[in-house]
mmCIF file of C-alpha atoms in Angstrom:
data_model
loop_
_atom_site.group_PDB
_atom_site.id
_atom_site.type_symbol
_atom_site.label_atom_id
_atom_site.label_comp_id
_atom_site.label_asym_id
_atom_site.label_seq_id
_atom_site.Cartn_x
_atom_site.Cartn_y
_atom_site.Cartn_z
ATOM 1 C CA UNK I 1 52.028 2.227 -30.970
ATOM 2 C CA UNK I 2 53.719 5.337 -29.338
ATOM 3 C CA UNK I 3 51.898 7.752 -27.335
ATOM 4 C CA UNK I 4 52.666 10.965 -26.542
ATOM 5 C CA UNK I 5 51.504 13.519 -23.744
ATOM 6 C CA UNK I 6 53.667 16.821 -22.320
ATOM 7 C CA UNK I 7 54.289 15.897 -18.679
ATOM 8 C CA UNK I 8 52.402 19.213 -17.563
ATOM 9 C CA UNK I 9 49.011 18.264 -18.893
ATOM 10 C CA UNK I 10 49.295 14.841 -16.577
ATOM 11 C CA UNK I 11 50.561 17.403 -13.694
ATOM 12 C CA UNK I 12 47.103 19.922 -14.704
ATOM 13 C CA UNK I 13 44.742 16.334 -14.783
ATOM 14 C CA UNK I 14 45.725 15.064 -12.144
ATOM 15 C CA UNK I 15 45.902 18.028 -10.130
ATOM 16 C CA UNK I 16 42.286 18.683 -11.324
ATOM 17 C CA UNK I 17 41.114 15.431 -10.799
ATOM 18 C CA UNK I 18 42.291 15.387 -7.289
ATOM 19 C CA UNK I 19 41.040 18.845 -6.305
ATOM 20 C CA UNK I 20 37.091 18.085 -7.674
ATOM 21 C CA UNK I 21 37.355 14.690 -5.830
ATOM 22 C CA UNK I 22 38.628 17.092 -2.612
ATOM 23 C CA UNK I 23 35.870 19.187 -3.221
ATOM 24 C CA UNK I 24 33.099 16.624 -3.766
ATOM 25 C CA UNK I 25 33.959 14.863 -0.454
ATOM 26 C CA UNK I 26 34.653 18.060 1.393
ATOM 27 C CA UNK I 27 30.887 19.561 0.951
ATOM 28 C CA UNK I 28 29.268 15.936 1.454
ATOM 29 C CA UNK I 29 31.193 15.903 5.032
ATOM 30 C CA UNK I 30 30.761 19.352 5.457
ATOM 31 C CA UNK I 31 26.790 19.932 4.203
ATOM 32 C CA UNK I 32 25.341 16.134 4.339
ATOM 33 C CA UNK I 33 25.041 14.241 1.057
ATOM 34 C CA UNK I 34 21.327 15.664 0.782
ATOM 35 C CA UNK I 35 22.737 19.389 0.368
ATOM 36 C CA UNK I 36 25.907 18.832 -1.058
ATOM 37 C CA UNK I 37 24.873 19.148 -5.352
ATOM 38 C CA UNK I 38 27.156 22.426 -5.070
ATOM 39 C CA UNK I 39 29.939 20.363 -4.144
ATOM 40 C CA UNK I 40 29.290 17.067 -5.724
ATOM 41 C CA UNK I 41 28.797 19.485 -8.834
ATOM 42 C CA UNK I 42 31.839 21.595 -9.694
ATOM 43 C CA UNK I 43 33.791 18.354 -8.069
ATOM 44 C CA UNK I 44 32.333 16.340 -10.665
ATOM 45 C CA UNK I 45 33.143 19.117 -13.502
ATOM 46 C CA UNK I 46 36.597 19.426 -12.460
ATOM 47 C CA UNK I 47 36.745 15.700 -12.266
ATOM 48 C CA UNK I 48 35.266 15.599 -16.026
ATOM 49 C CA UNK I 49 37.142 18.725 -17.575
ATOM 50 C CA UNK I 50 40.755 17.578 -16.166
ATOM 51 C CA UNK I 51 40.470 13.956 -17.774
ATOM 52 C CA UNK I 52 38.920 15.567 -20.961
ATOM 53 C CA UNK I 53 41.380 18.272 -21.405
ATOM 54 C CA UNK I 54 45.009 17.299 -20.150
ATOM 55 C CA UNK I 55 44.625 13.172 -19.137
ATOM 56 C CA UNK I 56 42.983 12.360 -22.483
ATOM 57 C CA UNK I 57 44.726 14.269 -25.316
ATOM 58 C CA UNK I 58 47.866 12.766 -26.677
ATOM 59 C CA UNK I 59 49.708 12.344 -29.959
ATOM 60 C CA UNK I 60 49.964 8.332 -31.099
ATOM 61 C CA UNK I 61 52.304 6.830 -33.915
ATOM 62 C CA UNK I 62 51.667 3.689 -35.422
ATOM 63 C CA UNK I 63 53.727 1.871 -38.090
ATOM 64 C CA UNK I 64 51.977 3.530 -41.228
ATOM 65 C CA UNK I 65 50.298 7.258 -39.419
ATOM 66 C CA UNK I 66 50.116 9.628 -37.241
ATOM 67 C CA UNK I 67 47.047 9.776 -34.716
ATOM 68 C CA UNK I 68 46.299 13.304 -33.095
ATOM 69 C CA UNK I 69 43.806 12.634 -30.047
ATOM 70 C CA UNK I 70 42.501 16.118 -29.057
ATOM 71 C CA UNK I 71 39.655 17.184 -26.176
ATOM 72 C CA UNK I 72 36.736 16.300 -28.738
ATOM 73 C CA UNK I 73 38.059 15.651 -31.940
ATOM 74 C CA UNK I 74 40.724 12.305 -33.302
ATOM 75 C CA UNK I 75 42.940 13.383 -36.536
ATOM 76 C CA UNK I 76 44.680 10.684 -38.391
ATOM 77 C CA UNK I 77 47.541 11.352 -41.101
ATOM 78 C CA UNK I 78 48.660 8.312 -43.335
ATOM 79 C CA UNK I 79 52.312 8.400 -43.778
ATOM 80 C CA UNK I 80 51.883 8.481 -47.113
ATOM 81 C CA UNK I 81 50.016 11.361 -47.238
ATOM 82 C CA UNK I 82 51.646 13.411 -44.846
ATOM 83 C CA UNK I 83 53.830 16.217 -45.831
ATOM 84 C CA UNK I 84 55.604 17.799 -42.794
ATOM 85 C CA UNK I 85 55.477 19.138 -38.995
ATOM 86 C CA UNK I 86 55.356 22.493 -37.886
ATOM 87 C CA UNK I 87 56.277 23.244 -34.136
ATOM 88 C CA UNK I 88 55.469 27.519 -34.406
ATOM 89 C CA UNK I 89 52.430 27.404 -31.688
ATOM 90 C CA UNK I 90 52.093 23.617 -31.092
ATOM 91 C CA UNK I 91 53.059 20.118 -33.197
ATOM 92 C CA UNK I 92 50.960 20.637 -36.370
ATOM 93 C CA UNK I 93 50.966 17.711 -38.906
ATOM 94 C CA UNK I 94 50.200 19.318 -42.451
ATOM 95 C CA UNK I 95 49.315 16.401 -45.294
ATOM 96 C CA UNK I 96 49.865 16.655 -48.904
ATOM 97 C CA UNK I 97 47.051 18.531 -49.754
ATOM 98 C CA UNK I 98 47.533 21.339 -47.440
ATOM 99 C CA UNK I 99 45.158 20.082 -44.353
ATOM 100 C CA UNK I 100 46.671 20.516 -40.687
ATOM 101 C CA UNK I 101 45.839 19.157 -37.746
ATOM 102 C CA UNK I 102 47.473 20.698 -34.595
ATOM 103 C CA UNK I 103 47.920 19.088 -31.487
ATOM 104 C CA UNK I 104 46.733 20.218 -27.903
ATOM 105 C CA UNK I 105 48.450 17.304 -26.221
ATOM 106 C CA UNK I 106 52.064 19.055 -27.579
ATOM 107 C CA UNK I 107 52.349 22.716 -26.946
ATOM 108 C CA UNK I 108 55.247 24.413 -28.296
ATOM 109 C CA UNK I 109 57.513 26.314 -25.455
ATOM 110 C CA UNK I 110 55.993 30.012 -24.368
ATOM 111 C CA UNK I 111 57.988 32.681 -24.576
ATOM 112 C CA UNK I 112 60.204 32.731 -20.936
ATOM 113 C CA UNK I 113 61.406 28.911 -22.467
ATOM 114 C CA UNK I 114 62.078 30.145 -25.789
ATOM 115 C CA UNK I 115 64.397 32.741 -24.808
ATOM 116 C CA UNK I 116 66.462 30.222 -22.055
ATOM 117 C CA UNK I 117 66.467 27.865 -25.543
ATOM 118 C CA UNK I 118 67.469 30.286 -27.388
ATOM 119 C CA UNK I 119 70.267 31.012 -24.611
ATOM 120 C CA UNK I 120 71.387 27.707 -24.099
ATOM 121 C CA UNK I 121 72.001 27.443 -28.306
ATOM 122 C CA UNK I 122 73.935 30.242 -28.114
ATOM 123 C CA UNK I 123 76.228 28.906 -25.473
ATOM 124 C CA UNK I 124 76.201 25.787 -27.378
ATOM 125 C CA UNK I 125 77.288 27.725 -30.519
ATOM 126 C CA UNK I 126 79.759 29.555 -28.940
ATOM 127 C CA UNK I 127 81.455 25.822 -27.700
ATOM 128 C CA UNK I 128 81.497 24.074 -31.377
ATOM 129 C CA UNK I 129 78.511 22.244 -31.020
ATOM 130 C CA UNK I 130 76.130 22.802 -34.049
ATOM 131 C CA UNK I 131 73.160 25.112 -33.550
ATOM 132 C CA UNK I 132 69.414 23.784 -33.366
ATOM 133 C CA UNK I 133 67.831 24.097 -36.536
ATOM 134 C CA UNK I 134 63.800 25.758 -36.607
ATOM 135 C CA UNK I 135 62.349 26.959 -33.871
ATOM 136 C CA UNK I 136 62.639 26.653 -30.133
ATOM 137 C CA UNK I 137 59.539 24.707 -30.388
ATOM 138 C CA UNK I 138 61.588 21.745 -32.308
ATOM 139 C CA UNK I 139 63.733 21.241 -29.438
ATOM 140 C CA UNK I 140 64.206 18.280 -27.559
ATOM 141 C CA UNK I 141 63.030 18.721 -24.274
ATOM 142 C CA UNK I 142 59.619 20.452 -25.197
ATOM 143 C CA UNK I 143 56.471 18.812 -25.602
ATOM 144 C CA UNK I 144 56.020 19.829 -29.019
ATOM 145 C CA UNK I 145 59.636 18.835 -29.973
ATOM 146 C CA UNK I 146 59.529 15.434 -28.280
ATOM 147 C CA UNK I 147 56.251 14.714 -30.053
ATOM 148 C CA UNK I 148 58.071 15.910 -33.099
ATOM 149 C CA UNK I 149 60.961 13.872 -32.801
ATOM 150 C CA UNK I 150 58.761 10.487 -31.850
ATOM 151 C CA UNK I 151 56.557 11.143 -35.425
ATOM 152 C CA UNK I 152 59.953 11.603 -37.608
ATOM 153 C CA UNK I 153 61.448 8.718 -36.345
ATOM 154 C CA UNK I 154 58.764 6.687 -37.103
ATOM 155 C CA UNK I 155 57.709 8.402 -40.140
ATOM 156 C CA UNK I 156 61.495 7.989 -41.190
ATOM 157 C CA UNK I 157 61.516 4.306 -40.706
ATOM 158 C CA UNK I 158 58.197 4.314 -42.544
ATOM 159 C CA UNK I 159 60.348 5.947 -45.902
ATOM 160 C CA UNK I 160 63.317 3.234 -45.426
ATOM 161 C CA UNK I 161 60.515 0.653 -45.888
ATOM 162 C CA UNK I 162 58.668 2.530 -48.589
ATOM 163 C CA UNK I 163 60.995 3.722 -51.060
ATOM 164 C CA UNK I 164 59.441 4.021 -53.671
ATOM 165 C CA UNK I 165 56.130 5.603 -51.366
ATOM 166 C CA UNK I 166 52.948 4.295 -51.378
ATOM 167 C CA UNK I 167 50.457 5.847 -53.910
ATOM 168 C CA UNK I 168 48.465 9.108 -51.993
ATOM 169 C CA UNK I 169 44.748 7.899 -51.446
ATOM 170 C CA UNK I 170 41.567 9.335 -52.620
ATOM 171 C CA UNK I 171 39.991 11.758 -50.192
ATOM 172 C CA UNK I 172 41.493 14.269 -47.544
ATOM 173 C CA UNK I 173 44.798 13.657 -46.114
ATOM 174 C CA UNK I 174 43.747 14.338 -42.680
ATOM 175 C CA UNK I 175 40.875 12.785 -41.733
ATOM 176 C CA UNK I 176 38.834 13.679 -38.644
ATOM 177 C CA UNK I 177 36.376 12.496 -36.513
ATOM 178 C CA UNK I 178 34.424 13.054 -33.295
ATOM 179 C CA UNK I 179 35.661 11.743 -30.036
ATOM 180 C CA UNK I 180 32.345 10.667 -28.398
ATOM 181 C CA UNK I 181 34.189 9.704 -25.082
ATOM 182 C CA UNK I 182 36.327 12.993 -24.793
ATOM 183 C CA UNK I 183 32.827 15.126 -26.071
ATOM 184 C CA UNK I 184 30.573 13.731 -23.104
ATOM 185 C CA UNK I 185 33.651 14.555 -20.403
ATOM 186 C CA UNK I 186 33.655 17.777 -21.738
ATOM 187 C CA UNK I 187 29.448 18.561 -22.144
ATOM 188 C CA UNK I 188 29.269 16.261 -19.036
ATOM 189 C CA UNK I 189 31.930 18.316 -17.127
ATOM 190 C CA UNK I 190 30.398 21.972 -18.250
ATOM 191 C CA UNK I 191 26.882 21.035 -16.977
ATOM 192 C CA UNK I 192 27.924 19.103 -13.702
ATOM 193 C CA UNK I 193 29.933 22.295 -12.999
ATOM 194 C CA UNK I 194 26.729 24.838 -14.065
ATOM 195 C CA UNK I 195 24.900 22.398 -12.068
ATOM 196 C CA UNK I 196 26.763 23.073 -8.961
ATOM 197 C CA UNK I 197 27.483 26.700 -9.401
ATOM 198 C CA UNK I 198 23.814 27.252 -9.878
ATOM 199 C CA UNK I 199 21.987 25.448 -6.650
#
């Protein structure tokens, strides 16, 4: 299996991980551990929302699908049902039937990056070597292209060994389900952070 994860949402965890534990230990030094929930609180939410929002989400590849890990929610797209990628505001994965599933763990570039890709293709152009085709989103070097590229390799490998495909199953072609782990780090972060706001 493959994983995925755009290096600025481990830079955004960890940075929020570190700053609630900073906080936490702060206000016990500072206020005693018996008056220190205000601390201990919107540490502990920090803690909870930076491991639920940027540590956890990530994009895995097996032999066979495609796994999309968001905050709360896991999609999963059978090779054989899916269709294609889309990289316009993040990696989308879009199955035969017309379901999506986009991916929070691989943003596609803002609009300062897009224009220095755009640039750079240009000079590239300009030098003889061929232009990027899509969207600044599919290019190597962004989070939503590198996730892109990592899902058509393996989804390519998946056609050399499938040539003839394998039938499309019964049933949606992207099928969801809760994250229990990633939905109690992100209830369990909003109310440890109320908690602390509000005492």
């Amino acid at each position: 299996m493959q994983t995925y994860r755009a290096r600025s949402s481990q830079i955004w965890g960890w940075t929020a991980v570190g700053t609630g534990a900073v906080i936490a230990v702060w206000h016990v030094i500072a206020a005693g551990l018996g008056n220190a929930q205000g601390g201990l609180g919107v540490g502990a939410g920090m803690i909870a929302l930076g491991l639920a929002a940027f540590l956890r989400p990530h994009v895995a590849v097996t032999d066979d699908r495609v796994e999309i890990h968001n905050i709360t929610q896991v999609a999963t797209v059978p090779f054989s049902r899916l269709e294609g990628l889309d990289t316009r505001w993040s990696l989308e994965v879009r199955g035969d039937d017309g379901r999506k599933a986009g991916a929070f763990a691989a943003p596609a570039p803002g609009a300062a990056q897009s224009r220095r890709i755009e640039k750079q293709v240009a000079r590239e152009s300009e030098s003889g070597v061929p232009p990027l085709a899509g969207r600044a989103g599919d290019a190597t070097g962004t989070p939503s292209g590198d996730a892109s590229a990592m899902i058509r390799a393996r989804w390519d490998a998946w056609r050399a060994a499938h040539p003839s495909g394998d039938p499309a199953g019964e049933g949606p072609s992207v099928l969801r389900r809760i994250d229990p782990v990633g939905l109690g780090l992100a209830i369990g972060g909003l109310a440890a952070a109320a908690w602390g706001l509000l005492l």
